[in-house]
CSV table of N, CA and C in Angstrom, one decimal:
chain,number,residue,atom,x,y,z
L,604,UNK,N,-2.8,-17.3,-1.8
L,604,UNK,CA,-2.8,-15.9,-2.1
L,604,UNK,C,-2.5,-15.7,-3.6
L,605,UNK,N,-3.4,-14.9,-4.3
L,605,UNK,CA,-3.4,-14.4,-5.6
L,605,UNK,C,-1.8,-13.6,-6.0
L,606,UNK,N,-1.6,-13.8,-7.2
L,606,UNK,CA,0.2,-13.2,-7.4
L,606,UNK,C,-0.4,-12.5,-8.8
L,607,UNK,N,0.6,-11.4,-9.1
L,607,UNK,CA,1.1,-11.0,-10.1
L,607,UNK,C,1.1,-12.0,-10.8
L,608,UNK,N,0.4,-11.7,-12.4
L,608,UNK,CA,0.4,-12.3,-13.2
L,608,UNK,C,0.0,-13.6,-13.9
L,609,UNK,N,-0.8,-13.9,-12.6
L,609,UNK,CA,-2.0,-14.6,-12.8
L,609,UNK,C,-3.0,-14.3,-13.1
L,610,UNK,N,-4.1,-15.4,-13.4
L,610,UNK,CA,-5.4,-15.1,-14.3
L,610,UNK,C,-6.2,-14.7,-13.2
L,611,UNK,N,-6.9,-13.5,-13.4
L,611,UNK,CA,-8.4,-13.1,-12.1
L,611,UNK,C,-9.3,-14.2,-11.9
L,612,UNK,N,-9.5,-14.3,-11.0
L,612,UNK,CA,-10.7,-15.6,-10.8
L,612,UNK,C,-11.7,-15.0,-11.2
L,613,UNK,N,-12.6,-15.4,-12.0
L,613,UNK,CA,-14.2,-14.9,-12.8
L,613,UNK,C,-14.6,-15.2,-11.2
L,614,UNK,N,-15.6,-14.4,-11.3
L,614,UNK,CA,-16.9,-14.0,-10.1
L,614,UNK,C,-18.4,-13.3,-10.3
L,615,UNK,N,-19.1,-13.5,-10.0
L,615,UNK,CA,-20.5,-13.1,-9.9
L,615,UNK,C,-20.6,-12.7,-8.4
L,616,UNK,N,-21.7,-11.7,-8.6
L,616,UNK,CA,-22.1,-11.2,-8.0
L,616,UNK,C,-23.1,-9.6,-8.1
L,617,UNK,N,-23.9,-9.3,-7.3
L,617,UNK,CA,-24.7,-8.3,-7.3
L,617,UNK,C,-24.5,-7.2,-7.0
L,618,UNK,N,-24.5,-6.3,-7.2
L,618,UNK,CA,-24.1,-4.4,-7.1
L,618,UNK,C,-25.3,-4.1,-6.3
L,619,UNK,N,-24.9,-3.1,-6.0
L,619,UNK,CA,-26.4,-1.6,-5.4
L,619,UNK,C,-27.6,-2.0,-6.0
L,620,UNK,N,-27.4,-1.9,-7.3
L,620,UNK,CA,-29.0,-1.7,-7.7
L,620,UNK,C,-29.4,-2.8,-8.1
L,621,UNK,N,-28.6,-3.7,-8.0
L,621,UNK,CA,-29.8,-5.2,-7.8
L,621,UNK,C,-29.1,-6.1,-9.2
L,622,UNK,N,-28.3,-5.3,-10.1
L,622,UNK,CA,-27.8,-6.2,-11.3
L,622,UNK,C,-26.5,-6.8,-11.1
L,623,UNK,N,-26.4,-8.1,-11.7
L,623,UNK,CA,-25.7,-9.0,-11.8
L,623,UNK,C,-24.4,-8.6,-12.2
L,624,UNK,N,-23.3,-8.6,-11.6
L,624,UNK,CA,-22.2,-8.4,-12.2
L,624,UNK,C,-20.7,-9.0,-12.3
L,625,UNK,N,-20.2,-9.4,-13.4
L,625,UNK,CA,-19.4,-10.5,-13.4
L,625,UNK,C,-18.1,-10.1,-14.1
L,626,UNK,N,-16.9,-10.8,-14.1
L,626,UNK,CA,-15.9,-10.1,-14.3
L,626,UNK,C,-15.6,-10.2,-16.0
L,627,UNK,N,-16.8,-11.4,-16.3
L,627,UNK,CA,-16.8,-11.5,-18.2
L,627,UNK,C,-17.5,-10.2,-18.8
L,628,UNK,N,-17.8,-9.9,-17.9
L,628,UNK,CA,-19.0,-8.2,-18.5
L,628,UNK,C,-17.4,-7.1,-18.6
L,629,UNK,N,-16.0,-7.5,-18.3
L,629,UNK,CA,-15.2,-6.1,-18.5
L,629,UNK,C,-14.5,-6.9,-19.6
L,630,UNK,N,-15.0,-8.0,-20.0
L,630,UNK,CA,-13.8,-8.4,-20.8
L,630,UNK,C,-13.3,-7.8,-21.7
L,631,UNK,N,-11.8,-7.4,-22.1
L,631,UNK,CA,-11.2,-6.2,-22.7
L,631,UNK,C,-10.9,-4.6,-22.2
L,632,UNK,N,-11.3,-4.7,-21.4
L,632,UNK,CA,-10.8,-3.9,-20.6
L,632,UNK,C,-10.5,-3.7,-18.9
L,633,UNK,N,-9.4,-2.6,-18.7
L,633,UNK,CA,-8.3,-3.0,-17.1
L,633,UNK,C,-9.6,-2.7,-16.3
L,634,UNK,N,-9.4,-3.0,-15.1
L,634,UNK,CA,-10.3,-3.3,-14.5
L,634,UNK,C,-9.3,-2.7,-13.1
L,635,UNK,N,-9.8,-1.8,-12.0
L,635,UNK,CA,-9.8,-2.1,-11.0
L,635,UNK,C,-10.6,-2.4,-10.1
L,636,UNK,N,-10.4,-3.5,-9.2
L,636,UNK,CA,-11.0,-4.4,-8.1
L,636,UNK,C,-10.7,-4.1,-6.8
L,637,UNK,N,-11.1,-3.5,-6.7
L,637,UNK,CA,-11.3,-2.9,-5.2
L,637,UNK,C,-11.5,-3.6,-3.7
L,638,UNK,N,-11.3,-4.5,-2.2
L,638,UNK,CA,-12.1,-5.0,-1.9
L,638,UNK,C,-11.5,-4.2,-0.5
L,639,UNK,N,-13.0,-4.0,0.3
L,639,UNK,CA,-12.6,-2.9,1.6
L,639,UNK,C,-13.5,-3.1,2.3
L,640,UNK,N,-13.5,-3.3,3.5
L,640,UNK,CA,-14.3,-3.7,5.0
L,640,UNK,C,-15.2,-3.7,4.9
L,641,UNK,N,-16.0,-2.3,4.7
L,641,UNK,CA,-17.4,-1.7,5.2
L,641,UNK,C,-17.9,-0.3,4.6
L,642,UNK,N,-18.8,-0.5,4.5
L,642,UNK,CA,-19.6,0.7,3.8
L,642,UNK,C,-19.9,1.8,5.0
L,643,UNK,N,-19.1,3.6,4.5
L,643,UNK,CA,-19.7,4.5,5.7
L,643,UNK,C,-18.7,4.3,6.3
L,644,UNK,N,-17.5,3.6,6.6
L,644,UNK,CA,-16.7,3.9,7.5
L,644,UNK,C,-15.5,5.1,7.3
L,645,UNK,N,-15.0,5.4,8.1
L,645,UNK,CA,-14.1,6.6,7.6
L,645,UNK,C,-13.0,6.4,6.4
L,646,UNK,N,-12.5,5.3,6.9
L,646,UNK,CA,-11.1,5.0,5.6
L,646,UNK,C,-11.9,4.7,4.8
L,647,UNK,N,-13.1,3.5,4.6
L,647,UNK,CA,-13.5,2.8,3.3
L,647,UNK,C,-14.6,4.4,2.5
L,648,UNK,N,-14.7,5.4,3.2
L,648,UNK,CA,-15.4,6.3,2.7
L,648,UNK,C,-14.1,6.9,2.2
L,649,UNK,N,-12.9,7.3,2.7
L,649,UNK,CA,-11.8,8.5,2.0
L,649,UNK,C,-11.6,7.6,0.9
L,650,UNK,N,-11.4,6.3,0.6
L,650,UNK,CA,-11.2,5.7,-0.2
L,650,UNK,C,-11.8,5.2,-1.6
L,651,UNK,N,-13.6,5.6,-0.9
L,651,UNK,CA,-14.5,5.6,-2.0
L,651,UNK,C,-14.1,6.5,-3.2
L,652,UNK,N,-14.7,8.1,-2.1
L,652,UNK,CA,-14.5,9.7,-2.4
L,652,UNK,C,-13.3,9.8,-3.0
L,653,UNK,N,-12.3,9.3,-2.9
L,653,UNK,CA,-10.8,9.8,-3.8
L,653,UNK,C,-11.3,9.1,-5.1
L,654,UNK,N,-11.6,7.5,-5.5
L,654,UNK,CA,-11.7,6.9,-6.7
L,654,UNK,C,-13.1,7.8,-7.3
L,655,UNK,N,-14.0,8.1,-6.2
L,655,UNK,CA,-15.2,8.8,-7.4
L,655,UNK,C,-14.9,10.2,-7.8
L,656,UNK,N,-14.0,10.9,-7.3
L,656,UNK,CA,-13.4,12.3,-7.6
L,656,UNK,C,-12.2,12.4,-8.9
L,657,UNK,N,-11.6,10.8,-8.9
L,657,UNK,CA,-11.1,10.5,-9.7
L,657,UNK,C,-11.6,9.8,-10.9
L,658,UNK,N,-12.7,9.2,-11.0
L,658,UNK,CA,-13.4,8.7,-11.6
L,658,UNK,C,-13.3,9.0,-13.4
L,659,UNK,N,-13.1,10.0,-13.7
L,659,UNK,CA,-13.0,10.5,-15.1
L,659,UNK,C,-11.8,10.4,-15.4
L,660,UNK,N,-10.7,10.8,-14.4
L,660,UNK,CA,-9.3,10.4,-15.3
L,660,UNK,C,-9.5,8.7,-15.6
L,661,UNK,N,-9.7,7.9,-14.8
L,661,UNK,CA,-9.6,6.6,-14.2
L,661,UNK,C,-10.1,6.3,-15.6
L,662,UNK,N,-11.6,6.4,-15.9
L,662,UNK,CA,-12.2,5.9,-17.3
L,662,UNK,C,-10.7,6.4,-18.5
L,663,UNK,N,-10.4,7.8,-18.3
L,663,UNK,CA,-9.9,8.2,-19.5
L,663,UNK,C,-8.5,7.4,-19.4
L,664,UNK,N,-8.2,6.9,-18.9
L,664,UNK,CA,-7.1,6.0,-18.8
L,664,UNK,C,-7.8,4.1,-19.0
L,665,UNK,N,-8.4,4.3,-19.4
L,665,UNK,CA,-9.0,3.0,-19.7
L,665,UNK,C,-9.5,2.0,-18.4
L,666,UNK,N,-9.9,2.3,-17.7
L,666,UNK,CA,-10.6,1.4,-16.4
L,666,UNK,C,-11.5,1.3,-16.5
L,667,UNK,N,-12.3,0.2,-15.7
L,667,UNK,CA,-13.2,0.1,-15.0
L,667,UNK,C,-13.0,0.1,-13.4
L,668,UNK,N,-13.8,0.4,-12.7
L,668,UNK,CA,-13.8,0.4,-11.1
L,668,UNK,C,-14.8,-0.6,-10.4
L,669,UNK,N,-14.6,-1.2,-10.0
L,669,UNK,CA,-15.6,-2.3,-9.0
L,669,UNK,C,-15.0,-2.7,-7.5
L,670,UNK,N,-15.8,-2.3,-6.7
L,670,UNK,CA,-15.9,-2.1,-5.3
L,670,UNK,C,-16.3,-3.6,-4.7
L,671,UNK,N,-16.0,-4.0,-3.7
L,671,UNK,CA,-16.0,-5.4,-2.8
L,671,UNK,C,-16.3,-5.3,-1.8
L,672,UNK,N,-17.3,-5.4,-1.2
L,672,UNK,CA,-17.0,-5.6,0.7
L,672,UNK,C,-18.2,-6.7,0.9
L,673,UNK,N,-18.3,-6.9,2.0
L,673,UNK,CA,-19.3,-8.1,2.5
L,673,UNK,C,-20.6,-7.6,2.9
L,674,UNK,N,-20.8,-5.9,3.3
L,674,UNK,CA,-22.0,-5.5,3.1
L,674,UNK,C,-23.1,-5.9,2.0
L,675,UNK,N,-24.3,-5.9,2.6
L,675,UNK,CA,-25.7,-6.1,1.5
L,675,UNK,C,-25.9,-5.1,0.8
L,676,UNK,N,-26.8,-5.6,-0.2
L,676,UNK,CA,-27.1,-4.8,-1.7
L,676,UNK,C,-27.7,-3.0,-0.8
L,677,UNK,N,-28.6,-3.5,-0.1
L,677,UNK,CA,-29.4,-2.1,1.0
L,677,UNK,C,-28.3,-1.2,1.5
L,678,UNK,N,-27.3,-1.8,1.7
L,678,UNK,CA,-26.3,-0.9,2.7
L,678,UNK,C,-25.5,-0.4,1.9
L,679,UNK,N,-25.1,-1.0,1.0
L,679,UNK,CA,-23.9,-0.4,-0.7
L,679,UNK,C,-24.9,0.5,-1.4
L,680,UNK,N,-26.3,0.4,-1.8
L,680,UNK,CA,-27.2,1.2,-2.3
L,680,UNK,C,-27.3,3.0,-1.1
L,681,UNK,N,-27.1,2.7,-0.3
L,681,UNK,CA,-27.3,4.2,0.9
L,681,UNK,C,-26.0,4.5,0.6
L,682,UNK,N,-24.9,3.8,0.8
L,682,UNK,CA,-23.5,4.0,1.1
L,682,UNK,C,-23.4,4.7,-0.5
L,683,UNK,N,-23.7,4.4,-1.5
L,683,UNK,CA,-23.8,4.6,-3.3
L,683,UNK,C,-24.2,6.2,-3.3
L,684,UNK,N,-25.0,6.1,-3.0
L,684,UNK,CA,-26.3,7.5,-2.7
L,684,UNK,C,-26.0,8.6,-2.1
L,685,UNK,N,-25.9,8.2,-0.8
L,685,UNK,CA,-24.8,9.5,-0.3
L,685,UNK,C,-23.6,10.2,-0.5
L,686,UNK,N,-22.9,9.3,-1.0
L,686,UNK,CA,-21.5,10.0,-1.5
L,686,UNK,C,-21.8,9.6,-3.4
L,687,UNK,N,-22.6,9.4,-3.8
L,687,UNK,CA,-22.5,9.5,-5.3
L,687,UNK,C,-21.7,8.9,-6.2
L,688,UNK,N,-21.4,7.8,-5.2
L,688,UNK,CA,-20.6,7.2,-6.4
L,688,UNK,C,-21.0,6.3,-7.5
L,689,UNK,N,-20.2,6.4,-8.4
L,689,UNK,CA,-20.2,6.4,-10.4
L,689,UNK,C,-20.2,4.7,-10.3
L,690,UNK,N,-19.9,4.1,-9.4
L,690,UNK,CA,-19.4,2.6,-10.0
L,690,UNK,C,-20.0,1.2,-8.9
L,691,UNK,N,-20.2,0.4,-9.5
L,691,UNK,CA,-20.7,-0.5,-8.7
L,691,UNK,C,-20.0,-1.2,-7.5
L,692,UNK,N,-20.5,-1.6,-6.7
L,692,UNK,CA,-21.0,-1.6,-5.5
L,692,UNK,C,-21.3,-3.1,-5.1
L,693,UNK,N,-20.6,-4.5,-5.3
L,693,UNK,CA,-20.7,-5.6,-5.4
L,693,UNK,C,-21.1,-6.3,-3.6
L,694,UNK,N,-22.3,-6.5,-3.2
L,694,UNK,CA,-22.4,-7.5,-2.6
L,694,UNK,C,-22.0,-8.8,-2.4
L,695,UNK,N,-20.6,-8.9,-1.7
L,695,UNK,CA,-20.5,-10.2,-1.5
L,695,UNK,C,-19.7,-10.8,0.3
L,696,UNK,N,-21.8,-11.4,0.8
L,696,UNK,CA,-22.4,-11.1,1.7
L,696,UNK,C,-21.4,-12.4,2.4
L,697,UNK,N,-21.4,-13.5,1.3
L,697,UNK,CA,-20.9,-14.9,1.7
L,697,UNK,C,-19.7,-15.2,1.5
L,698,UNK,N,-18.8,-14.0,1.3
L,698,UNK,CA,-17.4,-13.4,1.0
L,698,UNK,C,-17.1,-14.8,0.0
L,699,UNK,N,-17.7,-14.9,-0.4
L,699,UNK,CA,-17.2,-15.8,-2.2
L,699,UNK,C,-15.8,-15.6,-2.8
L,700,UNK,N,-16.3,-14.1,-3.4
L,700,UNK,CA,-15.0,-13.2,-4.1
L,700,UNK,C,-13.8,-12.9,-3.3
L,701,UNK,N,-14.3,-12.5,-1.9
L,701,UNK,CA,-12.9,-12.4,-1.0
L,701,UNK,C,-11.8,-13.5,-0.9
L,702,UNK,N,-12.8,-14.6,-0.9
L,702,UNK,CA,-12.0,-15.8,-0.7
L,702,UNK,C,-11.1,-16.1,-1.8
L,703,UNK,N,-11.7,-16.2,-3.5
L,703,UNK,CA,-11.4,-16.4,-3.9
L,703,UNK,C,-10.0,-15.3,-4.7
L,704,UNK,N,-10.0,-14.3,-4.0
L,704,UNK,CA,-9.0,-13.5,-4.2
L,704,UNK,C,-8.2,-13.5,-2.9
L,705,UNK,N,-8.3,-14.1,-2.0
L,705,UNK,CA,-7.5,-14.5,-0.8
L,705,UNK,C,-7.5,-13.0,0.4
L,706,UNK,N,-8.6,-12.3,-0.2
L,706,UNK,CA,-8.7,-11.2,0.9
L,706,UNK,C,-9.2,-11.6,2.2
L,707,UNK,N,-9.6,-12.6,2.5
L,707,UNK,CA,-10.8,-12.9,3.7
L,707,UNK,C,-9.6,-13.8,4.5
L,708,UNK,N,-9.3,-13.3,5.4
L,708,UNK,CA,-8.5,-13.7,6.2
L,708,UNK,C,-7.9,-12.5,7.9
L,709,UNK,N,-7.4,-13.9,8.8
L,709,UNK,CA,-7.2,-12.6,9.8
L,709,UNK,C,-6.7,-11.6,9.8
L,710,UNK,N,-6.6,-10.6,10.4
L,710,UNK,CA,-6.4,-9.5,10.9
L,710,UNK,C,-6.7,-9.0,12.2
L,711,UNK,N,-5.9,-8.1,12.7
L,711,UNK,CA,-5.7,-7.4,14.0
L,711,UNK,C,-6.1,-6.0,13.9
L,712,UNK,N,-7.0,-5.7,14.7
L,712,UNK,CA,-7.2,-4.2,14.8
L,712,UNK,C,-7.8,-3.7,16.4
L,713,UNK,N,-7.0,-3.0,16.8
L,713,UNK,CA,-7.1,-2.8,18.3
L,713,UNK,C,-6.6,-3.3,19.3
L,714,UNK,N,-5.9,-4.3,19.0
L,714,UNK,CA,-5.2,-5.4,19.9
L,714,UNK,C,-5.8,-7.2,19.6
L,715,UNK,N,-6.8,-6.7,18.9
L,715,UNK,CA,-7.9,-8.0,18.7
L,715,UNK,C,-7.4,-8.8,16.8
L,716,UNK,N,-8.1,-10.0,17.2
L,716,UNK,CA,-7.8,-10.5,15.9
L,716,UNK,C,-9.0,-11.3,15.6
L,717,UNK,N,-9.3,-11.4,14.3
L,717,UNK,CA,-10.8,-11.7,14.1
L,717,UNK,C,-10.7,-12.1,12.3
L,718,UNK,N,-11.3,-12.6,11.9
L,718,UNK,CA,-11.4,-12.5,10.3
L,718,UNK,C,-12.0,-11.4,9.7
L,719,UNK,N,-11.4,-11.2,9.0
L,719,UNK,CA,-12.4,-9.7,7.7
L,719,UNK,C,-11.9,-9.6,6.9
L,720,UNK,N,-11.8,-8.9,6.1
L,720,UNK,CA,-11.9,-8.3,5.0
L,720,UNK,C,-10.3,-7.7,4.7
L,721,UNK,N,-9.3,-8.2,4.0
L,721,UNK,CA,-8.5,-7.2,4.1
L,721,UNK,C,-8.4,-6.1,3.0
L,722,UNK,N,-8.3,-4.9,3.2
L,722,UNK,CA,-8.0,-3.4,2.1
L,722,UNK,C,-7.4,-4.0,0.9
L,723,UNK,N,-7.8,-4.6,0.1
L,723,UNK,CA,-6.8,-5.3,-1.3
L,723,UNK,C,-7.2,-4.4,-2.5
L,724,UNK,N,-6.5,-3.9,-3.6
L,724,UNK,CA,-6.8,-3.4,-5.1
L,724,UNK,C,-5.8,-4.7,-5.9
L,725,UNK,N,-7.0,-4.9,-6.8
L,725,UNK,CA,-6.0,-5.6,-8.1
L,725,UNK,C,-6.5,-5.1,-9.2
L,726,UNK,N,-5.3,-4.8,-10.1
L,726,UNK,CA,-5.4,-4.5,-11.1
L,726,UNK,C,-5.0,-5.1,-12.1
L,727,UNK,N,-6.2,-5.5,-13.0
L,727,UNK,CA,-6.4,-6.3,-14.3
L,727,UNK,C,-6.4,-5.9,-15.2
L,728,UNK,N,-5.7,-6.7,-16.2
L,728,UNK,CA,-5.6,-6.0,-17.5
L,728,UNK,C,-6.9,-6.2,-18.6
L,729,UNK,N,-6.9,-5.9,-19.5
L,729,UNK,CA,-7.9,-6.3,-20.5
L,729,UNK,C,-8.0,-8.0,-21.2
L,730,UNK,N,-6.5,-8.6,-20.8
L,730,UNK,CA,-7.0,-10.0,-20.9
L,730,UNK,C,-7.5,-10.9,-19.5
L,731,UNK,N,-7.5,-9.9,-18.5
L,731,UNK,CA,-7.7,-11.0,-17.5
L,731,UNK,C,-6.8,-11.1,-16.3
L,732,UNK,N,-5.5,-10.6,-16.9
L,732,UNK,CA,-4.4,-11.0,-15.9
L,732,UNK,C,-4.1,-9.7,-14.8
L,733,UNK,N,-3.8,-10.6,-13.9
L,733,UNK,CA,-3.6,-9.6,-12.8
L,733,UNK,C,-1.8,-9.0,-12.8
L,734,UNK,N,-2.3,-7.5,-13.1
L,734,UNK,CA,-0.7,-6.9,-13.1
L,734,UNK,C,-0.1,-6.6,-12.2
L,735,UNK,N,-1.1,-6.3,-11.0
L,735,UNK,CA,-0.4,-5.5,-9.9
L,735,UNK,C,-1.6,-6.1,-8.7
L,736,UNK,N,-1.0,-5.8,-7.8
L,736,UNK,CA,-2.2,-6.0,-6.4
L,736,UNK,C,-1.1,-5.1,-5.0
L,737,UNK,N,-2.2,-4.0,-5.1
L,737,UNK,CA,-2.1,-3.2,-3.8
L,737,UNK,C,-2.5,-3.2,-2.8
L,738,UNK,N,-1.6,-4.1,-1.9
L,738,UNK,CA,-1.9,-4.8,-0.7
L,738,UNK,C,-2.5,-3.6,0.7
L,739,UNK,N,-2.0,-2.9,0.4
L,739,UNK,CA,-2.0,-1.3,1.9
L,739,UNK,C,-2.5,-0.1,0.6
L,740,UNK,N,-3.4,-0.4,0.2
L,740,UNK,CA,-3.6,1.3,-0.8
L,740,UNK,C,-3.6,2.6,0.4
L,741,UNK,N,-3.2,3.6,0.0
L,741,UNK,CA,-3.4,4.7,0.2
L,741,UNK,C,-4.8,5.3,0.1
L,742,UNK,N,-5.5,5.1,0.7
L,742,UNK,CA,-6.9,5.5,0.8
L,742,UNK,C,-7.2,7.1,0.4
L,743,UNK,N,-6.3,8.1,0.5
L,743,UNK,CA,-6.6,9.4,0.5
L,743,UNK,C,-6.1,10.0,-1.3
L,744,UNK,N,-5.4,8.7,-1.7
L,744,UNK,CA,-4.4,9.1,-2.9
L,744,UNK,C,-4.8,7.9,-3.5
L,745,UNK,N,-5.5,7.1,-3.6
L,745,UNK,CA,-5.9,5.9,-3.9
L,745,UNK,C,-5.7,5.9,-5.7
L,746,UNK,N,-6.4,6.8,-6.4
L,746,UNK,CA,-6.5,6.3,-7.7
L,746,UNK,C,-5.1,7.5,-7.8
L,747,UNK,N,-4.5,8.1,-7.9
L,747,UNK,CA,-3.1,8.1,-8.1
L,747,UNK,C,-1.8,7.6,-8.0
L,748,UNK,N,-2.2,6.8,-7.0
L,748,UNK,CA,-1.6,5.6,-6.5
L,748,UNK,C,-2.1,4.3,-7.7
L,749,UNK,N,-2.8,4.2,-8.1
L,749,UNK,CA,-3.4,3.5,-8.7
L,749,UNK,C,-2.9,3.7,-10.6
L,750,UNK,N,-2.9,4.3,-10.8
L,750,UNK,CA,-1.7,5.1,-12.3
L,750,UNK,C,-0.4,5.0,-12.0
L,751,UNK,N,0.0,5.3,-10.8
L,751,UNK,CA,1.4,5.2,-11.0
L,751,UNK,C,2.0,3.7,-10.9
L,752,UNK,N,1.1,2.9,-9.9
L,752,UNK,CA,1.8,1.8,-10.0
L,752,UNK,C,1.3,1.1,-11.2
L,753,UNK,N,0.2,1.3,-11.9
L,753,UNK,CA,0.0,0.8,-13.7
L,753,UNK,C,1.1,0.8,-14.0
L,754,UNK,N,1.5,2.3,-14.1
L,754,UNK,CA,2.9,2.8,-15.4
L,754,UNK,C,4.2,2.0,-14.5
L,755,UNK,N,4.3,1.5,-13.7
L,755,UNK,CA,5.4,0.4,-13.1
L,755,UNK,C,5.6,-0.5,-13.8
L,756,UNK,N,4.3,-0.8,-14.4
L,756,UNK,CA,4.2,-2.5,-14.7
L,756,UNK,C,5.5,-2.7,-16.0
């Protein structure tokens, strides 16, 4: 499992619209990393919609935003579309990035246990390093929750 104050693991990977995107493309600037179940579902949608509503402070506070789930490029592109959101949309089908940020592991939902995806935000700084990781985000308050635990750091 990834810790505070370690280096982000560089990643590749493809967005919505089909471009390449890698975590050397934010070099110099904070970065939130988003990684969440499924595209269209109720939490991973309140959790979209709060970061795209918030979207302008988020820049004006120096961010970038990038989104993770295991869904395909086709399903993140509708999912993008319908609700409008400003930021990319990383396909990662072979949970690569999950892994490598230690999100892809079990979980229990319903009484059942199964592997997926768990709700993780990390927040990176402009060198790379990871300051914070919000293990249970608040999906409804997500990017205010997301400033205040920055200004913790």
């Amino acid at each position: 499992m990834l810790q505070e104050k370690l280096k982000a693991p560089l990643f590749n990977g493809i967005d919505q619209n089909g471009n390449k995107v890698s975590l050397k493309d934010f070099k110099g600037k904070k970065i939130i990393l988003y990684f969440y179940p499924h595209d269209d579902t109720p939490t991973c949608t309140t959790q979209a919609c709060n970061l795209r509503d918030n979207y302008t402070m988020l820049l004006k506070q120096g961010f970038a935003v990038i989104g993770v789930s295991t869904d395909d490029v086709k399903k993140h592109k509708k999912f993008e579309t319908k609700y409008q959101l400003p930021f990319p949309l990383i396909a990662d089908t072979e949970n690569k990035i999950a892994l490598q940020y230690g999100v892809w592991d079990w979980k229990k939902f319903m009484g059942k246990e199964f592997i997926g995806m768990h709700r993780t935000t990390f927040l990176i700084d402009d060198n790379g390093i990871i300051q914070k990781i919000i293990r249970k985000p608040k999906t409804k308050v997500h990017a205010q929750e997301i400033i205040e635990t920055w200004n913790e750091k």
